[in-house]
Each structure stands twice: as C-alpha cells, then as structure tokens.
Tab-separated table of C-alpha atoms in Angstrom:
chain	number	residue	atom	x	y	z
A	257	UNK	CA	84.348	62.816	133.033
A	258	UNK	CA	83.326	59.241	132.216
A	259	UNK	CA	86.865	58.335	130.932
A	260	UNK	CA	88.132	59.168	134.703
A	261	UNK	CA	85.495	56.645	136.017
A	262	UNK	CA	86.733	54.129	133.660
A	263	UNK	CA	90.311	54.563	134.631
A	264	UNK	CA	89.263	53.964	138.323
A	265	UNK	CA	87.412	51.133	137.497
A	266	UNK	CA	90.106	49.572	135.662
A	267	UNK	CA	92.507	50.655	138.614
A	268	UNK	CA	89.957	48.581	141.044
A	269	UNK	CA	89.898	45.154	138.968
A	270	UNK	CA	93.570	45.146	139.110
A	271	UNK	CA	93.892	45.888	142.652
A	272	UNK	CA	91.246	42.692	143.115
A	273	UNK	CA	93.612	40.602	140.993
A	274	UNK	CA	96.580	41.367	142.860
A	275	UNK	CA	94.894	40.338	146.234
A	276	UNK	CA	93.680	37.133	144.609
A	277	UNK	CA	97.230	36.330	143.432
A	278	UNK	CA	98.872	36.975	147.271
A	279	UNK	CA	95.939	34.761	148.659
A	280	UNK	CA	97.137	32.063	146.296
A	281	UNK	CA	100.965	32.527	146.965
A	282	UNK	CA	100.080	31.944	150.334
A	283	UNK	CA	98.865	28.807	149.472
A	284	UNK	CA	100.718	27.772	147.113
A	285	UNK	CA	102.824	24.794	148.590
A	286	UNK	CA	105.582	24.453	145.730
A	287	UNK	CA	108.600	27.257	144.905
A	288	UNK	CA	108.123	27.203	141.313
A	289	UNK	CA	104.333	28.149	141.440
A	290	UNK	CA	104.985	30.878	143.940
A	291	UNK	CA	107.933	32.425	141.590
A	292	UNK	CA	105.372	32.066	138.523
A	293	UNK	CA	102.770	34.116	140.622
A	294	UNK	CA	104.957	36.439	141.599
A	295	UNK	CA	106.001	37.494	138.363
A	296	UNK	CA	102.341	37.830	137.271
A	297	UNK	CA	102.338	40.248	140.322
A	298	UNK	CA	104.946	42.497	138.992
A	299	UNK	CA	103.174	42.811	135.816
A	300	UNK	CA	100.259	43.719	137.175
A	301	UNK	CA	101.549	46.212	139.157
A	302	UNK	CA	103.503	47.830	135.975
A	303	UNK	CA	100.409	47.909	134.640
A	304	UNK	CA	98.693	49.542	137.491
A	305	UNK	CA	101.160	52.232	137.445
A	306	UNK	CA	100.942	52.840	133.851
A	307	UNK	CA	96.829	53.249	134.038
A	308	UNK	CA	97.549	55.628	137.075
A	309	UNK	CA	99.798	57.651	134.315
A	310	UNK	CA	97.262	57.577	131.359
A	311	UNK	CA	94.800	58.801	133.958
A	312	UNK	CA	96.622	61.819	134.393
A	313	UNK	CA	97.318	62.085	130.481
A	314	UNK	CA	93.622	61.717	129.673
A	315	UNK	CA	92.550	64.335	132.115
A	316	UNK	CA	94.940	66.736	130.441
A	317	UNK	CA	94.103	66.116	127.000
A	318	UNK	CA	90.037	66.383	127.998
A	319	UNK	CA	90.524	69.464	129.626
A	320	UNK	CA	92.708	70.978	126.424
A	321	UNK	CA	90.203	69.742	123.734
A	322	UNK	CA	87.137	70.328	125.525
A	323	UNK	CA	88.144	73.855	127.112
A	324	UNK	CA	90.903	75.615	126.550
A	325	UNK	CA	91.373	74.958	122.654
A	326	UNK	CA	87.755	76.585	122.575
A	327	UNK	CA	88.087	79.497	125.465
A	328	UNK	CA	91.601	80.421	124.101
A	329	UNK	CA	91.812	80.845	120.399
A	330	UNK	CA	89.182	81.428	117.631
A	331	UNK	CA	86.820	79.254	116.428
A	332	UNK	CA	86.648	79.611	113.129
A	333	UNK	CA	83.339	81.337	113.272
A	334	UNK	CA	82.640	85.204	114.526
A	335	UNK	CA	84.042	84.530	117.920
A	336	UNK	CA	86.869	86.563	119.219
A	337	UNK	CA	90.371	85.358	120.686
A	338	UNK	CA	91.043	85.710	124.268
A	339	UNK	CA	93.303	88.723	123.843
A	340	UNK	CA	90.513	90.358	121.912
A	341	UNK	CA	87.871	89.679	124.610
A	342	UNK	CA	90.463	90.845	127.208
A	343	UNK	CA	91.165	93.996	125.110
A	344	UNK	CA	87.548	94.885	124.894
A	345	UNK	CA	87.029	94.308	128.727
A	346	UNK	CA	89.827	97.313	129.013
A	347	UNK	CA	88.246	99.694	126.645
A	348	UNK	CA	84.584	98.838	128.458
A	349	UNK	CA	86.235	99.142	132.302
A	350	UNK	CA	89.145	101.381	131.978
A	351	UNK	CA	91.494	98.797	133.559
A	352	UNK	CA	94.895	97.369	132.314
A	353	UNK	CA	95.829	93.821	132.455
A	354	UNK	CA	99.181	92.976	133.329
A	355	UNK	CA	99.340	89.767	130.728
A	356	UNK	CA	97.184	88.715	127.843
A	357	UNK	CA	97.320	85.282	129.532
A	358	UNK	CA	94.794	83.049	131.592
A	359	UNK	CA	96.337	81.785	134.874
A	360	UNK	CA	95.293	77.786	135.627
A	361	UNK	CA	96.268	77.216	138.962
A	362	UNK	CA	97.000	73.447	139.934
A	363	UNK	CA	97.039	73.058	143.624
A	364	UNK	CA	99.064	69.884	145.041
A	365	UNK	CA	96.259	68.935	147.176
A	366	UNK	CA	93.585	68.923	144.466
A	367	UNK	CA	91.525	71.553	146.351
A	368	UNK	CA	90.049	73.987	144.182
A	369	UNK	CA	87.993	76.843	146.050
A	370	UNK	CA	84.587	78.174	145.048
A	371	UNK	CA	85.966	81.427	144.551
A	372	UNK	CA	89.727	82.717	145.259
A	373	UNK	CA	88.382	85.473	147.586
A	374	UNK	CA	88.271	82.213	150.287
A	375	UNK	CA	91.857	81.264	149.759
A	376	UNK	CA	93.810	85.482	149.441
A	377	UNK	CA	92.908	88.561	151.363
A	378	UNK	CA	94.572	90.030	148.428
A	379	UNK	CA	92.224	89.172	145.820
A	380	UNK	CA	88.836	90.761	144.782
A	381	UNK	CA	86.422	89.524	142.338
A	382	UNK	CA	85.122	91.716	139.271
A	383	UNK	CA	82.827	91.645	136.340
A	384	UNK	CA	83.871	88.595	134.165
A	385	UNK	CA	84.998	88.483	130.563
A	386	UNK	CA	82.417	88.834	127.849
A	387	UNK	CA	80.585	85.273	127.169
A	388	UNK	CA	80.992	82.863	124.425
A	389	UNK	CA	78.495	80.707	123.202
A	390	UNK	CA	79.513	77.557	121.191
A	391	UNK	CA	77.515	74.566	120.287
A	392	UNK	CA	78.888	71.597	120.802
A	393	UNK	CA	77.846	67.765	121.170
A	394	UNK	CA	74.186	68.387	121.231
A	395	UNK	CA	74.515	71.312	123.542
A	396	UNK	CA	72.927	74.325	121.533
A	397	UNK	CA	74.662	78.064	122.498
A	398	UNK	CA	76.745	76.342	125.485
A	399	UNK	CA	77.749	79.446	127.425
A	400	UNK	CA	81.520	79.766	128.325
A	401	UNK	CA	83.376	83.039	130.302
A	402	UNK	CA	85.935	83.370	132.329
A	403	UNK	CA	86.630	85.183	135.439
A	404	UNK	CA	88.354	88.526	136.184
A	405	UNK	CA	90.188	89.165	139.547
A	406	UNK	CA	92.110	91.979	140.832
A	407	UNK	CA	95.141	91.372	143.276
A	408	UNK	CA	96.635	93.973	145.612
A	409	UNK	CA	100.420	93.971	145.469
A	410	UNK	CA	102.596	94.842	148.306
A	411	UNK	CA	102.503	98.728	146.649
A	412	UNK	CA	98.737	98.867	146.969
A	413	UNK	CA	98.567	98.665	143.205
A	414	UNK	CA	95.740	96.530	141.629
A	415	UNK	CA	97.060	93.867	139.515
A	416	UNK	CA	94.388	92.541	137.159
A	417	UNK	CA	94.257	88.972	135.658
A	418	UNK	CA	92.293	85.827	134.582
A	419	UNK	CA	92.559	83.233	137.136
A	420	UNK	CA	90.818	79.871	137.299
A	421	UNK	CA	91.701	76.531	138.561
A	422	UNK	CA	92.222	73.470	136.579
A	423	UNK	CA	88.641	72.132	136.743
A	424	UNK	CA	89.478	68.354	135.936
A	425	UNK	CA	91.290	68.374	139.325
A	426	UNK	CA	88.612	69.176	141.579
A	427	UNK	CA	86.517	66.069	139.651
A	428	UNK	CA	89.621	63.911	140.040
A	429	UNK	CA	89.972	64.910	143.534
A	430	UNK	CA	86.419	63.702	144.051
A	431	UNK	CA	86.936	60.529	142.636
A	432	UNK	CA	89.873	59.561	144.332
A	433	UNK	CA	88.558	60.195	147.914
A	434	UNK	CA	85.701	58.070	147.263
A	435	UNK	CA	87.419	54.901	145.108
A	436	UNK	CA	91.002	55.361	147.246
A	437	UNK	CA	91.328	54.302	151.226
A	438	UNK	CA	94.441	52.963	151.449
A	439	UNK	CA	97.740	54.039	152.475
A	440	UNK	CA	99.685	54.605	149.087
A	441	UNK	CA	96.838	56.941	147.546
A	442	UNK	CA	99.055	60.173	147.956
A	443	UNK	CA	101.740	58.469	146.141
A	444	UNK	CA	99.251	57.405	143.107
A	445	UNK	CA	97.753	61.056	143.169
A	446	UNK	CA	101.166	62.761	142.470
A	447	UNK	CA	101.749	60.343	140.113
A	448	UNK	CA	98.596	61.380	138.343
A	449	UNK	CA	99.132	64.915	139.132
A	450	UNK	CA	102.587	65.202	137.603
A	451	UNK	CA	101.192	63.600	134.228
A	452	UNK	CA	98.507	65.931	134.137
A	453	UNK	CA	100.682	68.707	134.668
A	454	UNK	CA	103.550	67.348	131.927
A	455	UNK	CA	101.238	66.445	129.367
A	456	UNK	CA	98.737	69.466	129.123
A	457	UNK	CA	102.099	72.073	129.394
A	458	UNK	CA	103.682	69.996	126.273
A	459	UNK	CA	100.114	70.281	124.553
A	460	UNK	CA	99.976	73.911	125.079
A	461	UNK	CA	103.633	74.298	123.930
A	462	UNK	CA	102.844	72.588	120.909
A	463	UNK	CA	99.511	74.564	119.806
A	464	UNK	CA	100.579	77.742	118.736
A	465	UNK	CA	97.038	79.514	119.361
A	466	UNK	CA	97.263	78.433	122.902
A	467	UNK	CA	101.025	78.475	123.368
A	468	UNK	CA	101.531	82.519	124.542
A	469	UNK	CA	98.007	82.662	126.063
A	470	UNK	CA	97.741	80.172	129.163
A	471	UNK	CA	100.297	80.213	132.449
A	472	UNK	CA	100.289	77.312	134.391
A	473	UNK	CA	100.925	77.718	137.618
A	474	UNK	CA	101.908	74.517	139.853
A	475	UNK	CA	101.995	75.399	143.427
A	476	UNK	CA	101.867	73.732	146.897
A	477	UNK	CA	98.825	75.311	148.615
A	478	UNK	CA	99.308	74.195	151.872
A	479	UNK	CA	101.887	74.939	154.308
A	480	UNK	CA	103.617	72.513	157.490
A	481	UNK	CA	100.704	72.912	159.699
A	482	UNK	CA	98.273	72.110	156.776
A	483	UNK	CA	97.450	75.923	156.515
A	484	UNK	CA	96.318	77.125	152.540
A	485	UNK	CA	98.970	79.364	151.596
A	486	UNK	CA	97.798	82.519	149.786
A	487	UNK	CA	96.954	82.338	146.106
A	488	UNK	CA	97.269	86.083	145.867
A	489	UNK	CA	101.069	85.899	146.947
A	490	UNK	CA	101.763	82.945	144.406
A	491	UNK	CA	100.277	84.838	141.291
A	492	UNK	CA	101.780	88.033	142.093
A	493	UNK	CA	105.216	86.146	142.326
A	494	UNK	CA	104.469	84.452	138.964
A	495	UNK	CA	103.604	87.907	137.309
A	496	UNK	CA	106.926	89.661	138.729
A	497	UNK	CA	109.018	86.349	137.148
A	498	UNK	CA	107.199	86.547	134.074
A	499	UNK	CA	108.233	89.845	133.826
A	500	UNK	CA	111.862	89.495	134.738
A	501	UNK	CA	111.857	86.664	132.150
A	502	UNK	CA	113.685	87.889	128.934
A	503	UNK	CA	111.974	87.035	125.320
A	504	UNK	CA	112.805	83.927	124.300
A	505	UNK	CA	116.175	84.468	121.895
A	506	UNK	CA	115.588	84.664	117.843
A	507	UNK	CA	116.236	81.494	115.787
A	508	UNK	CA	119.142	82.072	114.048
A	509	UNK	CA	119.573	78.580	112.482
A	510	UNK	CA	118.037	79.858	108.699
A	511	UNK	CA	120.446	82.973	108.865
A	512	UNK	CA	123.585	81.265	110.159
A	513	UNK	CA	122.920	78.297	107.126
A	514	UNK	CA	122.826	81.395	104.667
A	515	UNK	CA	125.804	82.736	105.948
A	516	UNK	CA	127.637	80.020	105.964
A	517	UNK	CA	126.535	79.018	102.120
A	518	UNK	CA	127.845	82.552	101.265
A	519	UNK	CA	131.021	81.809	102.409
A	520	UNK	CA	131.413	78.740	100.626
A	521	UNK	CA	130.377	80.834	97.516
A	522	UNK	CA	132.956	83.666	98.057
A	523	UNK	CA	135.527	81.040	98.985
A	524	UNK	CA	138.530	80.691	96.555
A	525	UNK	CA	137.945	77.578	94.600
A	526	UNK	CA	141.100	75.369	94.078
A	527	UNK	CA	141.959	73.032	90.844
A	528	UNK	CA	142.648	69.626	90.070
A	529	UNK	CA	146.342	70.063	91.035
A	530	UNK	CA	145.518	71.534	94.299
A	531	UNK	CA	146.455	75.189	93.308
A	532	UNK	CA	144.303	78.121	94.130
A	533	UNK	CA	142.364	79.363	91.149
A	534	UNK	CA	142.373	83.247	90.334
A	535	UNK	CA	139.889	85.225	92.239
A	536	UNK	CA	136.702	85.937	90.572
A	537	UNK	CA	136.091	88.961	88.793
A	538	UNK	CA	134.119	91.658	90.554
A	539	UNK	CA	130.372	91.395	89.601
A	540	UNK	CA	129.475	94.428	87.565
A	541	UNK	CA	127.009	96.852	88.605
A	542	UNK	CA	124.058	96.224	87.183
A	543	UNK	CA	121.969	99.447	85.832
A	544	UNK	CA	118.260	100.141	86.051
A	545	UNK	CA	116.322	99.065	82.975
A	546	UNK	CA	114.543	102.487	83.541
A	547	UNK	CA	118.213	104.135	82.616
A	548	UNK	CA	119.020	101.988	79.857
A	549	UNK	CA	115.897	102.868	77.719
A	550	UNK	CA	116.607	105.414	74.936
A	551	UNK	CA	114.761	108.909	75.993
A	552	UNK	CA	111.680	109.087	73.913
A	553	UNK	CA	111.737	111.944	71.090
A	554	UNK	CA	109.464	114.844	72.313
A	555	UNK	CA	106.110	115.017	70.316
A	556	UNK	CA	105.420	117.870	67.828
A	557	UNK	CA	103.907	120.738	69.410
A	558	UNK	CA	100.865	122.885	68.148
A	559	UNK	CA	102.508	126.188	69.476
A	560	UNK	CA	106.140	126.802	69.134
A	561	UNK	CA	107.410	128.243	72.279
A	562	UNK	CA	110.686	128.964	70.818
A	563	UNK	CA	110.708	130.496	67.274
A	564	UNK	CA	113.675	130.843	65.118
A	565	UNK	CA	115.195	134.075	65.345
A	566	UNK	CA	114.825	135.983	61.612
A	567	UNK	CA	118.299	136.626	60.342
A	568	UNK	CA	119.045	140.142	58.482
A	569	UNK	CA	119.516	138.870	54.925
A	570	UNK	CA	115.617	137.562	55.010
A	571	UNK	CA	113.487	138.266	52.283
A	572	UNK	CA	110.043	139.944	52.627
A	573	UNK	CA	108.071	136.835	51.790
A	574	UNK	CA	110.113	134.903	54.655
A	575	UNK	CA	109.115	137.507	56.918
A	576	UNK	CA	105.555	137.761	56.018
A	577	UNK	CA	105.384	133.946	56.443
A	578	UNK	CA	106.943	134.288	60.131
A	579	UNK	CA	104.164	136.951	61.089
A	580	UNK	CA	101.622	135.100	59.611
A	581	UNK	CA	102.606	131.649	61.116
A	582	UNK	CA	99.588	130.770	63.640
A	583	UNK	CA	101.588	128.126	65.125
A	584	UNK	CA	103.860	131.069	66.726
A	585	UNK	CA	102.717	132.668	69.846
A	586	UNK	CA	103.385	135.843	70.149
A	587	UNK	CA	102.661	138.937	72.836
A	588	UNK	CA	100.390	141.509	72.260
A	589	UNK	CA	103.253	144.117	70.975
A	590	UNK	CA	102.055	147.958	71.379
A	591	UNK	CA	102.469	150.409	68.347
A	592	UNK	CA	104.489	153.205	69.739
A	593	UNK	CA	105.216	156.560	68.317
A	594	UNK	CA	106.847	159.635	69.178
A	595	UNK	CA	105.052	162.985	69.359
A	596	UNK	CA	106.330	166.514	69.433
A	597	UNK	CA	104.314	169.433	70.391
A	598	UNK	CA	104.041	172.112	67.375
A	599	UNK	CA	103.983	175.761	68.300
A	600	UNK	CA	102.638	178.874	65.867
A	601	UNK	CA	104.097	182.244	65.890
A	602	UNK	CA	102.882	185.437	64.575
A	603	UNK	CA	104.827	185.459	61.529
A	604	UNK	CA	103.409	182.091	60.497
A	605	UNK	CA	106.574	180.206	61.545
A	606	UNK	CA	106.416	176.675	63.111
A	607	UNK	CA	108.750	175.726	65.486
A	608	UNK	CA	109.144	172.470	67.309
A	609	UNK	CA	108.773	172.436	71.294
A	610	UNK	CA	111.708	170.682	73.477
A	611	UNK	CA	108.711	168.612	74.615
A	612	UNK	CA	108.222	165.260	73.512
A	613	UNK	CA	105.404	162.699	74.045
A	614	UNK	CA	105.136	158.637	73.556
A	615	UNK	CA	102.346	157.617	72.221
A	616	UNK	CA	101.459	153.863	72.120
A	617	UNK	CA	98.310	151.834	70.911
A	618	UNK	CA	97.751	148.414	72.079
A	619	UNK	CA	96.363	145.646	69.214
A	620	UNK	CA	94.670	142.764	70.647
A	621	UNK	CA	93.741	140.115	68.260
A	622	UNK	CA	91.487	138.192	70.819
A	623	UNK	CA	88.767	138.952	73.582
A	624	UNK	CA	90.193	139.462	77.225
A	625	UNK	CA	89.361	135.996	78.934
A	626	UNK	CA	87.840	136.948	82.286
A	627	UNK	CA	87.898	134.478	84.840
A	628	UNK	CA	84.987	135.428	86.473
A	629	UNK	CA	82.864	135.750	83.321
A	630	UNK	CA	83.954	132.088	82.307
A	631	UNK	CA	82.764	130.623	85.826
A	632	UNK	CA	79.428	132.117	85.428
A	633	UNK	CA	79.040	130.665	81.862
A	634	UNK	CA	79.878	127.445	83.230
A	635	UNK	CA	77.459	127.615	86.109
A	636	UNK	CA	74.733	128.524	83.728
A	637	UNK	CA	75.438	125.836	81.213
A	638	UNK	CA	75.439	123.157	84.036
A	639	UNK	CA	72.096	125.000	85.420
A	640	UNK	CA	70.900	124.771	81.796
A	641	UNK	CA	72.014	120.914	81.500
A	642	UNK	CA	71.015	119.626	85.042
A	643	UNK	CA	67.730	118.162	84.013
A	644	UNK	CA	68.809	116.905	80.576
A	645	UNK	CA	70.139	113.213	79.559
A	646	UNK	CA	72.374	114.397	76.857
A	647	UNK	CA	74.656	111.816	75.464
A	648	UNK	CA	77.994	113.789	75.537
A	649	UNK	CA	79.250	111.333	72.130
A	650	UNK	CA	76.887	112.193	69.757
A	651	UNK	CA	74.367	115.558	70.109
A	652	UNK	CA	72.080	116.744	67.489
A	653	UNK	CA	73.053	120.161	65.969
A	654	UNK	CA	69.313	121.442	66.539
A	655	UNK	CA	69.580	120.923	70.526
A	656	UNK	CA	73.173	122.635	70.333
A	657	UNK	CA	71.744	125.755	68.775
A	658	UNK	CA	68.667	125.950	70.888
A	659	UNK	CA	71.007	125.655	74.293
A	660	UNK	CA	73.134	128.224	72.865
A	661	UNK	CA	70.595	130.795	71.995
A	662	UNK	CA	69.259	130.295	75.423
A	663	UNK	CA	72.633	131.149	76.848
A	664	UNK	CA	72.630	134.192	74.552
A	665	UNK	CA	69.227	135.572	75.633
A	666	UNK	CA	70.117	135.486	79.198
C-alpha cells in the first residue's frame, strides 16, 4: 500500500500550499493580486479533488490486479479456478453453495471486522477453501485462500457462501484516520469510496475470467444510532435479488443483421426504368453427390448363387458341363428308389405285394464340418505356436510339415 501513502502525502502538500496562499491573501493590499491568488487556490483545490478521486481508482486497480485477478481465474498453471475449488469443497463436505461467486463487502464506514461472526448473529465460520500457492514479486509459494461461511436464513436453512471484505478499505481507513483531522474528511472519504466501487465494478465487468464470479456488496453498515447492521441480513437480501434477477438477454444484433441481409437478397429487384423485374427462379434442389454417383458393378463371384436353368433341348455335353462346373454350389442330393417287396408261392409264382418302400442314399462329396472339432484344432495350433516366433509372410515348408505332423500325432 505504498501508493496509498504517496497519494496521502501529495494531498498534505496541496493542503499546505492552499493554507499559505490564504495567508498571502490576507496580507495582500491590492485587489489584482488577491484575484490572482484566488484563481491559484481554485486550481489547487481542483487538483486536490482529482488526487482524492485518483486514490480510489488506484486502490481499486491494486486490489484487482494484486488479489482478485490471482485468486479467481486460472493463473496459466495447474492452479484451479475459483469455481473448481468450490466444487471440490462441495464434494468433500457434502454441501451446496448458493452461487459460485465471491461476495466482496464494501461497508461505507470502512470498518472491516476480523470475522463476520462479530457483526452478525446469523453467520458461522466454516473450513476455508483449498489454498492456492503463487510465487509473486520475490515471495515464494505465497498462500492465498478464501473463507467459507454459512448463513442461517429465516427458514432455518443454511446458505453457504464465500464472503470477505475488500482489504484495501481497511488500510485506507487506517491511513485516513491518521492523516485527516479536519471537518471535511467524511466528504473526502465518500468521494474516494465511490471512485473505488465504480472503478472496481467496471474492471470486473471488463474481465471475462472474473465477471461472473465476484459480487460487490456496497452497503450502509451503521444505522441512525451508530449501531452496526447485521451483515447476514444484507448478504441474504443480495442472494435473494440474484435469484430473482432474470438472466441477461441474449445479444441478437448479429442474428438480426443476417435476417436483414436475407430480406434484401429476397426482395424483388428493379431495373433502370424503375419497374420491378421478374421474381428470381426458385433454387433447384441440390442432389447429394452420393445419390448422383453411378452404382458400382458387382464383382464376379467365385460361386454362382443363382445358376441358369437348363432348357429341355439341351445336349448331353451341356448337361455334363453344368454338373461338372465347380463354380456352382449344390446341395447334397440323395438317390431315391422305390422298392416293392417280392413274395414267392408254392407254384413258384412271383407276386408283388401292395407295400412299397422308399430307399434314399445320401452322397457327400466332403467331410461333415463339426464346429467343435474345428475349435479344438485351432486351440491345438495356438498352443503349439505360442512359443514360436514365426514370420507370417514367409514360412519354410519343412517347418510347416513338422507342425502338421505334430498335430496329426496328437
């Protein structure tokens, strides 16, 4: 806070100059000299007001750049965002924050209590958030952490929030009480406080990483009798206002601009004579390139699934070629015959009985495949080839015959 001391020292110098000019006015006998001194006093007073305003601006920027900008967003390292720290806290302690925000209290009296429990009967202190360690300005692993409080509502429900005072105000209060002894110090204090609040609010709104995670609470912390107000009531009221405030309206400037462009494109155009030209033809429906592509011709199959039908007037050679064609996949047809039982009588006469029997013989050209046998053979091959490093592309015939012999022996 060296800058604060610098501002205050500058104010003291200006005050001294103003007092000296007032004394010179009393001693000045001529009116032109008095008017000249009055003009100089007015300029010094204006400069004094600007310095007081700049003090609030400087405190706001120091608080933002030296603290809020470090504790709220990510720092470009492995450090977590304030929202992520709050979510981790919820998982650890099985609670729920009302808002993923840090409530910064700005009391008009500049009084900052050591703990919020001193100025509110509704507030209880909880375990702080996980700490952040940041190396800054030669200080190695400086610790930053935020305090968590639970506030009892009128419905006896706990509202969890991160609340803290704006620490520059406490330093400003100590400096101001030490240097300022005149009757107009309250007016100067209000001017500095107003500039501090407005500047800090503006800086937060302009920063995307801090905009939605910091809530400034400017409030009157003393009543007419000089007693401190309950900070818990003020925080609960602000939470209620945030819940009732609708979300910000979406910006539709770009969308409306595009709609206007579309209207201009679809509007009927006029020729040089001022007459409206014919409406443009409706755009043709664009076909997909996949549908426009020619279908691929099917490749020739090794097996004819639908062989041609043999006509009745086919020759014997064509029939033989058909049945000997290996590309035709046929079912295993059986050979069927009808058998009639023969009976012999005494006179050696042969009679055929009325019973007839069907005989069918199946001819199989290949061995019947059994899935279980194939599975067992694959398992044996896998077991034999487990410890052998074989190049799948090039296998010696001798090696192949040896493995086949081993499989056959088993």
